[in-house]
Each structure stands twice: as C-alpha cells, then as structure tokens.
mmCIF file of C-alpha atoms in Angstrom:
data_model
loop_
_atom_site.group_PDB
_atom_site.id
_atom_site.type_symbol
_atom_site.label_atom_id
_atom_site.label_comp_id
_atom_site.label_asym_id
_atom_site.label_seq_id
_atom_site.Cartn_x
_atom_site.Cartn_y
_atom_site.Cartn_z
ATOM 1 C CA MET A 1 96.726 116.926 61.800
ATOM 2 C CA SER A 2 98.251 120.440 62.799
ATOM 3 C CA GLY A 3 97.186 124.218 63.337
ATOM 4 C CA GLY A 4 93.965 124.550 60.748
ATOM 5 C CA HIS A 5 93.742 121.215 59.808
ATOM 6 C CA ALA A 6 92.112 120.506 62.668
ATOM 7 C CA ALA A 7 89.655 123.013 62.239
ATOM 8 C CA LEU A 8 88.834 121.709 59.208
ATOM 9 C CA ALA A 9 88.538 118.177 60.380
ATOM 10 C CA ILE A 10 85.480 119.458 63.183
ATOM 11 C CA VAL A 11 83.625 121.421 60.254
ATOM 12 C CA LEU A 12 83.552 118.019 58.039
ATOM 13 C CA PHE A 13 82.841 116.024 61.231
ATOM 14 C CA THR A 14 80.086 118.602 61.622
ATOM 15 C CA VAL A 15 78.726 118.293 58.220
ATOM 16 C CA ALA A 16 78.942 114.459 58.319
ATOM 17 C CA VAL A 17 76.744 114.551 61.463
ATOM 18 C CA ARG A 18 74.060 116.661 59.899
ATOM 19 C CA LEU A 19 74.078 114.906 56.697
ATOM 20 C CA LEU A 20 73.674 111.391 58.711
ATOM 21 C CA LEU A 21 70.742 113.247 61.071
ATOM 22 C CA LEU A 22 68.820 114.833 57.424
ATOM 23 C CA PRO A 23 66.156 111.458 57.444
ATOM 24 C CA LEU A 24 64.967 113.010 60.995
ATOM 25 C CA SER A 25 65.051 116.536 59.962
ATOM 26 C CA VAL A 26 63.025 115.992 57.277
ATOM 27 C CA ARG A 27 61.099 114.274 59.895
ATOM 28 C CA GLN A 28 61.040 117.273 62.344
ATOM 29 C CA ALA A 29 59.857 119.698 59.192
ATOM 30 C CA ARG A 30 57.211 117.258 58.210
ATOM 31 C CA ALA A 31 55.869 117.347 61.666
ATOM 32 C CA ALA A 32 55.884 120.823 62.304
ATOM 33 C CA ARG A 33 53.932 121.221 59.217
ATOM 34 C CA ILE A 34 51.249 118.719 60.563
ATOM 35 C CA THR A 35 51.443 121.034 64.047
ATOM 36 C CA GLU A 36 50.467 123.713 61.979
ATOM 37 C CA ARG A 37 47.639 121.841 60.673
ATOM 38 C CA LEU A 38 46.338 120.299 63.346
ATOM 39 C CA ALA A 39 46.338 123.719 65.683
ATOM 40 C CA PRO A 40 42.734 124.287 65.232
ATOM 41 C CA LYS A 41 41.864 120.782 66.310
ATOM 42 C CA VAL A 42 44.401 120.802 69.153
ATOM 43 C CA ARG A 43 43.134 124.574 70.345
ATOM 44 C CA ALA A 44 39.783 122.661 70.677
ATOM 45 C CA LEU A 45 40.836 119.748 72.665
ATOM 46 C CA ARG A 46 42.202 122.105 75.273
ATOM 47 C CA GLU A 47 39.222 123.918 75.866
ATOM 48 C CA ARG A 48 37.144 120.747 76.177
ATOM 49 C CA PHE A 49 39.729 118.724 78.321
ATOM 50 C CA GLY A 50 41.933 121.141 79.984
ATOM 51 C CA ARG A 51 40.911 120.568 83.244
ATOM 52 C CA ASN A 52 41.460 116.948 82.804
ATOM 53 C CA PRO A 53 45.412 116.204 81.875
ATOM 54 C CA GLU A 54 45.077 112.809 81.311
ATOM 55 C CA ARG A 55 42.537 112.660 79.328
ATOM 56 C CA LEU A 56 43.893 115.708 77.264
ATOM 57 C CA ALA A 57 47.364 113.645 76.806
ATOM 58 C CA ARG A 58 44.967 110.745 75.325
ATOM 59 C CA GLU A 59 43.619 112.731 72.930
ATOM 60 C CA MET A 60 46.796 114.585 72.131
ATOM 61 C CA SER A 61 48.285 111.339 71.485
ATOM 62 C CA ALA A 62 45.633 110.086 69.499
ATOM 63 C CA LEU A 63 45.221 113.103 66.837
ATOM 64 C CA TYR A 64 49.040 113.171 65.936
ATOM 65 C CA ALA A 65 48.908 109.189 65.718
ATOM 66 C CA LYS A 66 46.578 109.571 63.657
ATOM 67 C CA GLU A 67 48.504 112.175 61.656
ATOM 68 C CA GLY A 68 51.519 109.130 61.994
ATOM 69 C CA SER A 69 53.450 112.184 64.214
ATOM 70 C CA SER A 70 53.920 112.809 67.344
ATOM 71 C CA PRO A 71 54.810 116.239 69.508
ATOM 72 C CA MET A 72 58.170 115.058 70.426
ATOM 73 C CA ALA A 73 59.002 114.807 66.388
ATOM 74 C CA ALA A 74 60.507 118.421 66.575
ATOM 75 C CA LEU A 75 62.826 117.692 69.004
ATOM 76 C CA LEU A 76 64.746 114.423 67.612
ATOM 77 C CA PRO A 77 67.658 115.930 65.494
ATOM 78 C CA GLY A 78 68.704 118.185 69.195
ATOM 79 C CA LEU A 79 68.288 115.180 71.061
ATOM 80 C CA ALA A 80 70.301 112.591 68.018
ATOM 81 C CA GLN A 81 73.321 115.627 68.244
ATOM 82 C CA ALA A 82 73.694 115.065 71.997
ATOM 83 C CA PRO A 83 76.153 112.511 71.475
ATOM 84 C CA PHE A 84 78.658 114.032 68.929
ATOM 85 C CA MET A 85 78.169 116.878 70.838
ATOM 86 C CA TRP A 86 79.676 115.034 73.966
ATOM 87 C CA LEU A 87 82.618 113.209 71.693
ATOM 88 C CA VAL A 88 83.649 117.324 70.648
ATOM 89 C CA TYR A 89 83.289 118.326 74.031
ATOM 90 C CA ARG A 90 85.373 115.460 75.547
ATOM 91 C CA VAL A 91 87.976 115.895 72.531
ATOM 92 C CA ALA A 92 87.944 119.634 73.199
ATOM 93 C CA THR A 93 88.403 119.245 76.770
ATOM 94 C CA HIS A 94 91.515 116.418 76.688
ATOM 95 C CA PRO A 95 94.680 117.946 77.838
ATOM 96 C CA THR A 96 96.677 116.967 74.816
ATOM 97 C CA ALA A 97 94.144 116.013 71.845
ATOM 98 C CA LEU A 98 94.129 119.431 70.547
ATOM 99 C CA ALA A 99 97.633 120.699 71.745
ATOM 100 C CA GLY A 100 99.165 122.806 68.968
ATOM 101 C CA HIS A 101 95.511 123.139 66.758
ATOM 102 C CA ASP A 102 94.344 126.382 66.126
ATOM 103 C CA LEU A 103 91.999 127.983 64.083
ATOM 104 C CA LEU A 104 93.461 131.268 63.001
ATOM 105 C CA GLY A 105 95.597 131.616 65.557
ATOM 106 C CA ALA A 106 93.140 131.134 68.132
ATOM 107 C CA PRO A 107 93.980 127.554 70.064
ATOM 108 C CA LEU A 108 90.973 125.208 69.669
ATOM 109 C CA GLY A 109 91.135 123.643 73.062
ATOM 110 C CA GLN A 110 90.894 126.652 75.455
ATOM 111 C CA GLN A 111 87.726 128.495 76.160
ATOM 112 C CA ILE A 112 87.266 132.271 76.140
ATOM 113 C CA ALA A 113 88.839 132.709 79.557
ATOM 114 C CA GLY A 114 92.163 131.103 79.155
ATOM 115 C CA ILE A 115 93.007 132.560 75.633
ATOM 116 C CA VAL A 116 92.319 136.109 77.554
ATOM 117 C CA ASP A 117 94.412 134.888 80.170
ATOM 118 C CA ASN A 118 97.163 133.637 77.837
ATOM 119 C CA TYR A 119 96.825 136.260 75.086
ATOM 120 C CA GLY A 120 95.422 139.236 76.833
ATOM 121 C CA LEU A 121 91.962 140.762 76.507
ATOM 122 C CA ILE A 122 93.377 142.845 72.838
ATOM 123 C CA SER A 123 94.821 139.841 70.807
ATOM 124 C CA TRP A 124 94.596 138.088 67.994
ATOM 125 C CA PRO A 125 93.582 134.934 69.255
ATOM 126 C CA VAL A 126 90.573 136.654 71.418
ATOM 127 C CA SER A 127 89.425 138.008 68.463
ATOM 128 C CA VAL A 128 88.548 135.041 66.641
ATOM 129 C CA PHE A 129 87.234 133.755 69.723
ATOM 130 C CA VAL A 130 84.802 136.812 69.103
ATOM 131 C CA VAL A 131 84.095 136.555 65.818
ATOM 132 C CA VAL A 132 83.093 132.768 66.512
ATOM 133 C CA ILE A 133 80.679 133.774 69.429
ATOM 134 C CA VAL A 134 79.436 136.283 67.301
ATOM 135 C CA LEU A 135 78.663 134.859 64.330
ATOM 136 C CA VAL A 136 76.685 131.677 66.823
ATOM 137 C CA MET A 137 74.768 134.732 68.324
ATOM 138 C CA LEU A 138 73.548 135.954 64.482
ATOM 139 C CA VAL A 139 72.396 132.508 63.420
ATOM 140 C CA ALA A 140 70.459 132.471 67.097
ATOM 141 C CA TRP A 141 68.822 135.343 65.859
ATOM 142 C CA LEU A 142 67.778 134.231 62.813
ATOM 143 C CA GLN A 143 66.596 131.140 64.363
ATOM 144 C CA ALA A 144 64.596 132.968 67.377
ATOM 145 C CA ARG A 145 62.968 135.453 64.700
ATOM 146 C CA ARG A 146 61.686 132.277 62.660
ATOM 147 C CA ILE A 147 60.569 130.283 65.512
ATOM 148 C CA ALA A 148 57.844 133.947 66.823
ATOM 149 C CA ALA A 149 57.054 134.332 63.143
ATOM 150 C CA THR A 150 55.933 130.463 63.197
ATOM 151 C CA LEU A 151 54.313 129.715 66.410
ATOM 152 C CA PRO A 152 50.645 129.071 66.447
ATOM 153 C CA ALA A 153 48.559 131.601 68.035
ATOM 154 C CA GLU A 154 47.065 128.762 69.916
ATOM 155 C CA GLN A 155 50.671 128.285 71.659
ATOM 156 C CA PRO A 156 50.397 129.336 75.439
ATOM 157 C CA PRO A 157 51.731 132.504 76.211
ATOM 158 C CA LEU A 158 54.236 131.216 78.368
ATOM 159 C CA LEU A 159 55.649 128.986 75.347
ATOM 160 C CA ARG A 160 55.275 131.826 72.914
ATOM 161 C CA ARG A 161 58.030 133.926 75.287
ATOM 162 C CA ILE A 162 60.305 131.182 75.683
ATOM 163 C CA MET A 163 60.484 129.353 72.446
ATOM 164 C CA PRO A 164 61.811 132.334 70.359
ATOM 165 C CA LEU A 165 64.865 132.489 73.139
ATOM 166 C CA MET A 166 65.612 128.488 73.011
ATOM 167 C CA PRO A 167 68.412 129.507 70.052
ATOM 168 C CA PHE A 168 70.423 131.357 72.019
ATOM 169 C CA GLY A 169 71.288 128.363 74.246
ATOM 170 C CA SER A 170 73.907 127.755 71.567
ATOM 171 C CA VAL A 171 75.855 131.387 72.664
ATOM 172 C CA LEU A 172 75.692 130.207 75.971
ATOM 173 C CA ALA A 173 77.003 127.215 75.105
ATOM 174 C CA ALA A 174 79.889 128.857 73.004
ATOM 175 C CA LEU A 175 80.894 131.076 75.316
ATOM 176 C CA VAL A 176 81.561 128.610 78.103
ATOM 177 C CA LEU A 177 82.946 125.837 76.130
ATOM 178 C CA PRO A 178 86.387 125.428 74.030
ATOM 179 C CA LEU A 179 86.832 127.028 70.451
ATOM 180 C CA ALA A 180 86.601 123.651 69.159
ATOM 181 C CA ALA A 181 83.095 123.344 70.638
ATOM 182 C CA GLY A 182 81.804 126.627 69.353
ATOM 183 C CA LEU A 183 82.793 126.118 65.773
ATOM 184 C CA TYR A 184 80.984 123.002 65.656
ATOM 185 C CA LEU A 185 78.193 124.888 67.609
ATOM 186 C CA LEU A 186 78.600 127.514 64.826
ATOM 187 C CA VAL A 187 78.687 125.082 61.578
ATOM 188 C CA SER A 188 75.707 123.061 62.892
ATOM 189 C CA THR A 189 73.534 125.915 63.930
ATOM 190 C CA ALA A 190 73.931 127.381 60.372
ATOM 191 C CA TRP A 191 73.367 124.392 59.021
ATOM 192 C CA THR A 192 70.098 123.809 61.045
ATOM 193 C CA TYR A 193 68.956 127.253 59.620
ATOM 194 C CA GLY A 194 69.378 126.550 56.059
ATOM 195 C CA GLU A 195 68.116 123.200 56.133
ATOM 196 C CA ARG A 196 64.986 124.327 57.144
ATOM 197 C CA THR A 197 65.020 126.989 55.050
ATOM 198 C CA VAL A 198 65.150 124.484 51.900
ATOM 199 C CA LEU A 199 62.848 122.261 53.802
ATOM 200 C CA THR A 200 59.998 124.538 54.893
ATOM 201 C CA ARG A 201 59.916 125.612 51.175
ATOM 202 C CA ARG A 202 59.700 122.127 49.506
ATOM 203 C CA LEU A 203 57.132 120.965 51.891
ATOM 204 C CA ALA A 204 54.874 124.376 51.713
#
C-alpha cells in the first residue's frame, strides 16, 4: 500500500470491525430501551434500598436479569473495540509501518505535534489533521446532545453531568494519537452515531 491506500485500508478496517460488532450494538440498543422502561422500578429500588448498597445491587441485578439484560450491556461495544484500537495504535506508532503513507498529504504515522514540527503550524498537512479533529469533535457533540436528551430523570445528578461529556474523550485521543488512530476514531464514532440513530428508530 502507498499514499492514500493506507488511509483507505484504515477506513475499510474500521467498517469491518463495526460490522463484526453489530450484534453487540443491537444488544446495547435493546438494553438502552430496557433501561428506559425500567426507570420507574429502578427509582423505587433506590428509594427503598438506598442505604443498603449490597441489597440494592442484588435487587438491580435481579430486575435486569428478569428482562434478559444487564446494566453493563451498554458498555459492550466500547470494550469490544479496545483490542482493535490497540492494534491501530501499535501500527500507527511503529517506526516504519506507516512510513510514506499519508491522508491527503498528512503523514498517518505522526501526531499533530510532529506534523507541526516537520511542516510548520501553517501548512497543508496540519490543516488535514485539524479537519479530522474538528470532524471528531462534531460527531462527539452530536453524541453528547443525544445522550443528554435521552438520560432518564432518575439518573443521579453527577451522572447526568458526566455522561454527556464522555464522547469528547475521542477528541482528546485524536489530539494525542497519530493521524491513523484519529482517522479510525472519526470513522468509528460517526458509525456509532448513525448506527444508534437507525437502531433507536427500529426498536422504538
């Protein structure tokens, strides 16, 4: 592979990973619907057993088990992606793996600091990297809006503040990782947003 072929390979790899994880994503979407439906019962359990964390945990587990779900189901796709993200990171940080490969002239194997150092702050490669980061930020903002709009009122106030901020972790990662990893994050987070939109409508 040479030039933009490596960038295309990263995009195709990301799509393949997301297709592989689609069953987990469907399970996650169903778990979200179940959580929404169980919200009044969860609130009642917290009011009843709030001072007994062990009993509350047992009751919550039993409630979700009765529905064939788990509070952890929402984390499955993210956890399952970790090995693939690690693989992209290892390839991107290998001294020679992405040598000579670029995305529209921006080296795939370099971080933003290295690109600025090699090409200058005002340069085409830096502009390409900035566009990728801005797109990751846009997708994170869309995801944050949806999370804030769908959080049940029963959620503790601290979680209601923290959870909408979680998608912006991808922005921080794109700022410190090589461009190849940033491209993976962009495609993956955009896929997640589109996938959730489709699954939410189909399961509604």
